[in-house]
Coordinates of C-alpha atoms in Angstrom, one line a residue:
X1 CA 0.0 0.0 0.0
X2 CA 1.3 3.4 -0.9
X3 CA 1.4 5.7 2.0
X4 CA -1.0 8.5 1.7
X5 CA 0.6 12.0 2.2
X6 CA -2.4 13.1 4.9
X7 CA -2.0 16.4 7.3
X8 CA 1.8 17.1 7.8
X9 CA 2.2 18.2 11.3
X10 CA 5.7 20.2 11.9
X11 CA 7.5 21.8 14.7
X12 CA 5.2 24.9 14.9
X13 CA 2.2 22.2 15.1
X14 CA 3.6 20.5 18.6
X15 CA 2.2 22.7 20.9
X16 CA -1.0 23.2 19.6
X17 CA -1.5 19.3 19.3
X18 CA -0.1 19.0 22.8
X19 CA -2.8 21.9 23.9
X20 CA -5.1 19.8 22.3
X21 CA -4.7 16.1 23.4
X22 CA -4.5 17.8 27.1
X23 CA -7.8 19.0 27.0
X24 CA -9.1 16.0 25.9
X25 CA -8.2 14.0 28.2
X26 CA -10.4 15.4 30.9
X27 CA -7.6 15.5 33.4
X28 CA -6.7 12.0 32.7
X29 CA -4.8 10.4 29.8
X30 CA -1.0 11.1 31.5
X31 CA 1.7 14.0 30.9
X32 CA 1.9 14.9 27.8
X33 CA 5.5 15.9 28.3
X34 CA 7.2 13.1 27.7
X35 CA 6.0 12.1 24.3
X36 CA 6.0 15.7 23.0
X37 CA 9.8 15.9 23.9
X38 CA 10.1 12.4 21.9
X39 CA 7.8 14.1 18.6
X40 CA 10.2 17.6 19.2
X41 CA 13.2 15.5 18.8
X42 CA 11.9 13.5 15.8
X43 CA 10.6 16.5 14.3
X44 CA 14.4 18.4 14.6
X45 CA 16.0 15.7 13.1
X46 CA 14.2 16.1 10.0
X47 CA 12.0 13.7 9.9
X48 CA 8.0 13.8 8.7
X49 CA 5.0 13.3 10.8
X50 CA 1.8 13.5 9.6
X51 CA -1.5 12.4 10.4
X52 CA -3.3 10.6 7.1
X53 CA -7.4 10.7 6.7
X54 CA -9.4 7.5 7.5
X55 CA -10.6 7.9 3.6
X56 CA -7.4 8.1 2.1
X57 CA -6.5 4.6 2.5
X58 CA -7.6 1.1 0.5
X59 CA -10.4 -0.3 2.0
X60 CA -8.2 -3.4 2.5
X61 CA -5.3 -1.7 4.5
X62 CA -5.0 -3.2 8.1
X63 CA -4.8 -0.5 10.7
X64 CA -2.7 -1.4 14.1
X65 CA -4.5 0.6 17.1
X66 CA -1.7 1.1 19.5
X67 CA -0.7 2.9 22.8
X68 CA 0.0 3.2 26.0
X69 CA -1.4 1.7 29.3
X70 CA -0.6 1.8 32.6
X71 CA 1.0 4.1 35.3
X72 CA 2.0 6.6 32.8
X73 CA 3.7 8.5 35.6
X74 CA 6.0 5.9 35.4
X75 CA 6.7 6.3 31.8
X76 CA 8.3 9.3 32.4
X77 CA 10.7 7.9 34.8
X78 CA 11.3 4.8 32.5
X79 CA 11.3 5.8 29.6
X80 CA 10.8 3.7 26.3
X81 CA 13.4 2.2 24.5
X82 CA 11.2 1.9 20.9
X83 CA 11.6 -2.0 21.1
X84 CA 8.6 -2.0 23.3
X85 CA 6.4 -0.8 20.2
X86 CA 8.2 -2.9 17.5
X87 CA 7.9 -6.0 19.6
X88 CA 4.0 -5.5 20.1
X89 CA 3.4 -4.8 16.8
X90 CA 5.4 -8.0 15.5
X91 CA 3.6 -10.1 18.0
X92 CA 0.1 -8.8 16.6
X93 CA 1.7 -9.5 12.9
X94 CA 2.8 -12.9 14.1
X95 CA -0.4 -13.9 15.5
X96 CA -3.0 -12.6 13.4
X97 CA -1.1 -13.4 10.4
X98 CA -1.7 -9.9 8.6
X99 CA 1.1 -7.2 9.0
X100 CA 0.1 -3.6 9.7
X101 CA -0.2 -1.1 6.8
X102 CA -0.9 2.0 8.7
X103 CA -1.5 2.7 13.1
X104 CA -4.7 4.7 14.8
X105 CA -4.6 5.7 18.3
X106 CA -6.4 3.5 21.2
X107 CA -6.7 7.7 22.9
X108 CA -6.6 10.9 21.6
X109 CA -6.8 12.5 25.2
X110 CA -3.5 13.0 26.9
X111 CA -0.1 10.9 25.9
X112 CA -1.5 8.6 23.1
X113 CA -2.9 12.0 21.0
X114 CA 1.1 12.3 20.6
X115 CA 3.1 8.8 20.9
X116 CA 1.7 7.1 18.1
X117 CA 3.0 9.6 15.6
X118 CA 6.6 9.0 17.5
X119 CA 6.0 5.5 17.1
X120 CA 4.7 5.7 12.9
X121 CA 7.5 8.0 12.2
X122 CA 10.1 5.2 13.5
X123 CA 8.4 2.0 12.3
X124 CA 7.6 3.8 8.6
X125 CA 4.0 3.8 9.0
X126 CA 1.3 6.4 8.6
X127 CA -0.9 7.3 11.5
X128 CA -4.5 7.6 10.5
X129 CA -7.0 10.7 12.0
X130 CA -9.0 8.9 14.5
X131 CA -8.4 6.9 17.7
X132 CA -10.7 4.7 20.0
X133 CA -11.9 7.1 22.7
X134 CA -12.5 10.6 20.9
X135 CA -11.2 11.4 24.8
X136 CA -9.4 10.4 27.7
X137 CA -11.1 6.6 29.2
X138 CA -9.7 4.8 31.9
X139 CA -10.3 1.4 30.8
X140 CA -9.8 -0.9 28.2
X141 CA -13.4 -2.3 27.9
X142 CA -14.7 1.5 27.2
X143 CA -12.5 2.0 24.0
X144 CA -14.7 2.1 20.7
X145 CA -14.1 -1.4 19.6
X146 CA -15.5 -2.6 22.7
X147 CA -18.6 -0.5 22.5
X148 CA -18.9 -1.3 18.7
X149 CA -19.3 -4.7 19.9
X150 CA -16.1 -5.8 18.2
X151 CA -14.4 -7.1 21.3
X152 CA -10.6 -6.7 22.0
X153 CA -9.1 -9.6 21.4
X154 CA -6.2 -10.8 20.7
X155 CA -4.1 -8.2 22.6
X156 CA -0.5 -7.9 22.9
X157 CA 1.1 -6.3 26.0
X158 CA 5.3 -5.7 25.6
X159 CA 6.4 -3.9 28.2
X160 CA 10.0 -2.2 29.0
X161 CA 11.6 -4.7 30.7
X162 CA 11.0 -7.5 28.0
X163 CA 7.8 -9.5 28.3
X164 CA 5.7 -10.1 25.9
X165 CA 1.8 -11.5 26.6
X166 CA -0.6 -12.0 23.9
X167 CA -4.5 -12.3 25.1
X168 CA -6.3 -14.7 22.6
X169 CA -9.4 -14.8 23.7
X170 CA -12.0 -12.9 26.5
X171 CA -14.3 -10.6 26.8
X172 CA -13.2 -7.1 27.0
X173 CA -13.8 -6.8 31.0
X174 CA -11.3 -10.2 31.0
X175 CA -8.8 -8.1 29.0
X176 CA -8.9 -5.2 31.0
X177 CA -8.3 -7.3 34.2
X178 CA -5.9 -9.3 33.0
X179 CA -3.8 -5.8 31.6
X180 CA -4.1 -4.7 35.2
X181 CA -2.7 -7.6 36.9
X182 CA 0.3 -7.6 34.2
X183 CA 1.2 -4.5 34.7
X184 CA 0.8 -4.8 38.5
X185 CA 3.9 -7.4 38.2
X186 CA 5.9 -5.7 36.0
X187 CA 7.4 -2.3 35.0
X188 CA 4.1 -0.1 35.5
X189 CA 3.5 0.9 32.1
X190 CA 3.0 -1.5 28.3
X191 CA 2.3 -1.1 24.9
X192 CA -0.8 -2.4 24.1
X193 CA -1.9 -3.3 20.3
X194 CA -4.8 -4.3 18.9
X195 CA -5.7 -6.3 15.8
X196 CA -5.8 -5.3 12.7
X197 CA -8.5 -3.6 11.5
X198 CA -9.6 -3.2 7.5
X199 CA -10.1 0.6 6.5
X200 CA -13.2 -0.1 5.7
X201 CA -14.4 -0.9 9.2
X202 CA -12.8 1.6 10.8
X203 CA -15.6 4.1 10.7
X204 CA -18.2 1.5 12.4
X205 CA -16.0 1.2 15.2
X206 CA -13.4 4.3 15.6
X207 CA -14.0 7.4 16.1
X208 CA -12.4 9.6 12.6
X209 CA -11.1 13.1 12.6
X210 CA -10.2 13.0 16.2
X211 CA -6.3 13.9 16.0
X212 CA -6.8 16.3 13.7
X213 CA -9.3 18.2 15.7
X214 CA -7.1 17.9 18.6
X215 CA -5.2 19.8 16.6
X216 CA -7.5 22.4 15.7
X217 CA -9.0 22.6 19.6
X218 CA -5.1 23.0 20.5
X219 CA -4.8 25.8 18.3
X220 CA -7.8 27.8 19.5
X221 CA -6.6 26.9 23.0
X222 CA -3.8 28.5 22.3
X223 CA -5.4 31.9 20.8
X224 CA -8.2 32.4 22.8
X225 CA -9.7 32.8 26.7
X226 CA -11.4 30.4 27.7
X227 CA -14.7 32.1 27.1
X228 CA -13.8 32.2 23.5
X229 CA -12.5 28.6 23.5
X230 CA -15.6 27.5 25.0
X231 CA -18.0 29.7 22.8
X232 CA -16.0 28.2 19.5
X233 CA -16.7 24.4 20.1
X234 CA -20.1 24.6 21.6
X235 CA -18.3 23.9 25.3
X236 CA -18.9 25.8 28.4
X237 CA -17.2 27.9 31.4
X238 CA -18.7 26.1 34.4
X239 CA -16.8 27.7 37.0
X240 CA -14.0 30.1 37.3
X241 CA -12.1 30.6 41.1
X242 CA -9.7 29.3 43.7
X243 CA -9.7 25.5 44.3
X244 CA -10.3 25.2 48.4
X245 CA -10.7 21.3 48.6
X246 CA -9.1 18.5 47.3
X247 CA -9.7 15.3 49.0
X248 CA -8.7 11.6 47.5
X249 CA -9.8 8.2 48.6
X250 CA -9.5 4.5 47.6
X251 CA -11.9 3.6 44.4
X252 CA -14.9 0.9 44.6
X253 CA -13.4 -2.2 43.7
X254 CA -14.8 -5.7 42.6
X255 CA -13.9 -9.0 43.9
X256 CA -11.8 -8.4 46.2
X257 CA -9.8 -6.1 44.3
X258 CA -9.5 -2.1 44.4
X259 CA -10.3 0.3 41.5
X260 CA -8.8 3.1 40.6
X261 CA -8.2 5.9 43.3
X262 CA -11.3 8.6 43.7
X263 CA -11.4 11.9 44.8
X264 CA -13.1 15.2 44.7
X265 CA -12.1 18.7 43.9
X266 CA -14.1 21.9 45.4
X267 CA -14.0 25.4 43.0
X268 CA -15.8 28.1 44.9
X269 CA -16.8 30.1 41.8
X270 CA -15.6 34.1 41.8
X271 CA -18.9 35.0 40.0
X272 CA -21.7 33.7 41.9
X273 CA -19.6 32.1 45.0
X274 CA -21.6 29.1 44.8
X275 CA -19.6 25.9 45.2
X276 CA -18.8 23.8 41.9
X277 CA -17.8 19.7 42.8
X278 CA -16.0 17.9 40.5
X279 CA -16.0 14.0 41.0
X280 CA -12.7 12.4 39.1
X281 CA -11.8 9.5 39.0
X282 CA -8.6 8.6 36.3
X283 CA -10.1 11.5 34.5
X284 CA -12.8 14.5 35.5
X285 CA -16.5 12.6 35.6
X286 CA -19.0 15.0 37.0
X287 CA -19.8 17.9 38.2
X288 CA -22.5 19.5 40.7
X289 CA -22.8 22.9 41.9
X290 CA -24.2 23.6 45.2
X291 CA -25.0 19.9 44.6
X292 CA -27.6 20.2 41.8
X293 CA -25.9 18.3 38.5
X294 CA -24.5 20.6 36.0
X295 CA -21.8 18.1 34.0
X296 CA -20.7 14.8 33.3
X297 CA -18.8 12.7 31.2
X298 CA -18.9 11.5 28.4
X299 CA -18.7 15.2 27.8
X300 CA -15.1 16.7 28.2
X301 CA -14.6 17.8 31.7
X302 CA -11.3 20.4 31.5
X303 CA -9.3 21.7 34.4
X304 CA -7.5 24.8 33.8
X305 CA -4.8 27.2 35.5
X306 CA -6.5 30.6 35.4
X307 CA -3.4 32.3 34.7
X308 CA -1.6 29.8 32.2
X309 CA -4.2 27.9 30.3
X310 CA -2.4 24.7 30.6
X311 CA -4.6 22.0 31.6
X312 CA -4.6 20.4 35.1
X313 CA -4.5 16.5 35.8
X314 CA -6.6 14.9 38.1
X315 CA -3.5 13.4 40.5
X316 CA -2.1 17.0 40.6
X317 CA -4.6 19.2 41.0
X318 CA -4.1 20.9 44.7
X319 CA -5.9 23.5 46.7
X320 CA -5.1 27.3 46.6
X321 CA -4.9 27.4 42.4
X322 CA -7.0 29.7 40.6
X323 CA -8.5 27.5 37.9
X324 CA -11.3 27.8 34.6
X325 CA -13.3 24.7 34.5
X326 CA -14.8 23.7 31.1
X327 CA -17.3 21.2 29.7
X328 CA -16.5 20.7 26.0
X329 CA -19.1 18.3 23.8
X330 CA -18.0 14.5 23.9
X331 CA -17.6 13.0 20.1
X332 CA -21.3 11.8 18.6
X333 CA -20.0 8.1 19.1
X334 CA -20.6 8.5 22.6
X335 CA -23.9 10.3 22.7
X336 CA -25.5 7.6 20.6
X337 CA -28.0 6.1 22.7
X338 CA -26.6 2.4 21.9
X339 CA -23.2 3.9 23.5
X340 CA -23.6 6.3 26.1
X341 CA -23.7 3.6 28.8
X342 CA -20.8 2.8 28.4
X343 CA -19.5 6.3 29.5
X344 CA -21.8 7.5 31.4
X345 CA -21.9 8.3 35.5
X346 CA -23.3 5.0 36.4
X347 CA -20.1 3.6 34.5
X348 CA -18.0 5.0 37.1
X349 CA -20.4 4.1 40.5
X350 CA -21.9 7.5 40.2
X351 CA -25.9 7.0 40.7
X352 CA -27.2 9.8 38.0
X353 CA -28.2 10.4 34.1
X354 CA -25.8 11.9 31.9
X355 CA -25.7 15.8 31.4
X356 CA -24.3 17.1 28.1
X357 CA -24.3 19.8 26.5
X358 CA -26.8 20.0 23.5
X359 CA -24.6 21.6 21.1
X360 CA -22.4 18.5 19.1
X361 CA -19.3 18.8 17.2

C-alpha cells in the first residue's frame, strides 16, 4: 500500500497538538511531556509526521490501534526504549497473520494523542485521524471497539523490561483485568496493540477526525480565553475561582480487588460564589454545583490554570490554584444512545443520568 501524504504536522504544530490532546483528556490520559519531547526530537532531526485521513486509505489496508497503558507517571521515569512498540506490533503481525499497513490511536486524550505519531515515524508507518476514545477513558473495555461490539481480542502487552503476553481470547472486561494484573507485576507501564482492522471498518468502530481536531482545539486553546475557547466548540465555562478542597480516597473495587483511586475537587466560583464539585476519577466525571448536577462525562470535563491555560491532571490538581473549568461536547460516538452507557456516570459508581451539553461537534 502506498502511504498516503495526509495532514503534515511540523515543529510549529507540537504545541497546539499538545494543547489539544491535554484537553481531551479530561484531566486524565498522562503527561503529555514526555511524548511531546520524543515528537520535538523526531521533528528536529528532520524527519515527517503527519497524520493521514481514514478515507485516504484502500479499503483493504490493516490499521494497528496502538498505545500506551498503565501508570504513565512511570513512563516518564522509564522511559521507552522503541523495542517495546516494534515488539508488540510484531507479535500482533505474528499472530493474526496480517502485517500492519498503517497505526490509529487506542486515545486521543492525553499521551497517546502524541506517541503514536513517535511511534509511525520510526516504524515507517502512517498514522491515520481517529483513535478509539475521541477522549481520555480509563479502561480498556470503554474503548470504541468494545462498545462497537467488536471485542478486544487478541491483545499484545510488551512492556520495557521484556515481556511479551498475547491475550487470545476474553471478553473485554477479561482483558482489561488481566492488563491490570500484568502490569501490577511488571514495570508499570505497556504497549498495548490491537488487531488489525480493514479501513473499511474503521468508521463502524473508531472514532475519525479526532487527531486532527485535537489539533485544531489545540490551536484555539492557544489563541483564545477560555470564554472564546468554550464559545467556539459549543463547550462551556462552568466555574472560574480558587480550588479550596481536594480530598482523595480509595476507588470501589470488585472481587476483592481495588479500582482506581477517587477523589473530589471543590472550586468556589468568583462569580456567583456558589460551590462547583468535581468527581474524578482517572479523569474528570462529573460535576455538581451547590449539589444540583451541572456536567458529566462522556462530555469533556477540562481543568484549567487561570493564569496559564495549561490544563490540570486529576493526580495533581491541589488546593489554593485559581482554575477555569470547562465542559466541551464529547464526540457523537458516545452520545449515541446504543453507547452512552458505556461512558456514562453509572459507569464510574456515580448514581445519576448523563448531562451534556446540546450543542455536538
Amino acid at each position: 500500500m502506498g502511504q498516503a501524504v495526509g495532514v503534515q504536522i511540523g515543529l510549529a504544530d507540537v504545541p497546539a497538538l499538545e494543547r489539544g490532546v491535554s484537553l481531551l483528556g479530561s484531566g486524565g490520559g498522562g503527561d503529555t511531556v514526555t511524548a511531546t519531547a520524543l515528537l520535538l526530537s523526531r521533528l528536529a532531526a528532520g524527519h515527517r509526521t503527519a497524520l493521514t485521513p481514514v478515507g485516504e486509505l484502500s479499503g483493504d489496508a490493516r490499521v494497528v490501534p496502538i498505545g500506551v497503558i498503565g501508570a504513565t507517571a512511570v513512563f516518564a521515569e522509564k522511559l521507552p526504549s522503541g523495542a517495546e512498540f516494534r515488539a508488540a506490533l510484531a507479535a500482533i503481525e505474528r499472530w493474526t497473520g496480517h502485517r500492519a499497513d498503517a497505526l490509529v490511536s487506542i486515545e486521543v486524550g492525553g499521551l497517546n494523542g502524541v506517541v503514536p505519531l513517535v511511534v509511525g515515524g520510526q516504524l515507517g508507518l502512517p498514522v491515520v485521524d481517529a483513535d478509539l476514545s475521541g477522549r481520555g477513558v480509563p479502561r480498556l473495555d470503554q474503548l470504541s471497539v468494545a462498545a462497537a461490539g467488536k471485542g478486544l481480542t487478541p491483545v499484545v502487552l510488551a512492556e520495557p523490561g521484556g515481556q511479551v503476553l498475547v491475550l487470545a481470547e476474553g471478553t473485554s472486561i477479561e482483558v482489561e483485568r488481566t492488563a491490570r494484573a500484568f502490569l501490577a507485576g511488571s514495570g508499570g507501564w505497556a504497549v498495548l496493540a490491537l488487531a488489525p482492522i480493514p479501513a473499511s471498518e474503521l468508521p463502524k468502530c473508531a472514532i475519525p477526525g479526532t487527531m486532527g481536531a485535537a489539533l485544531s482545539l489545540g490551536r484555539q486553546a492557544l489563541s483564545a480565553d477560555a470564554e472564546e475557547l468554550a464559545a467556539a466548540t459549543g463547550g462551556r465555562v462552568l466555574g472560574l475561582g480558587r480550588v479550596v478542597e481536594v480530598s482523595r480516597r480509595p476507588g470501589p473495587g470488585e472481587h476483592g480487588r481495588t479500582g482506581f483511586a477517587r477523589g473530589s475537587a471543590t472550586v468556589r466560583d468568583h462569580r456567583s460564589q456558589s460551590l462547583l464539585r468535581l468527581e474524578m476519577e482517572n479523569e474528570y466525571l462529573f460535576a455538581m454545583r451547590d449539589g444540583e448536577p451541572v456536567a458529566s462525562t462522556p462530555d469533556v470535563l477540562a481543568v484549567l490554570d487561570h493564569r496559564t491555560g495549561v490544563p490540570i491532571l486529576c493526580d495533581v490538581i491541589r488546593r489554593g490554584v485559581e482554575v477555569t473549568v470547562l465542559q466541551l461536547p464529547a464526540a457523537g460516538f458516545w452520545t449515541d444512545p446504543r453507547r452512552l452507557q458505556v461512558l456514562a456516570p453509572r459507569a464510574y459508581g456515580i448514581d445519576c443520568d448523563p448531562v451534556l451539553l446540546e450543542v455536538r461537534r
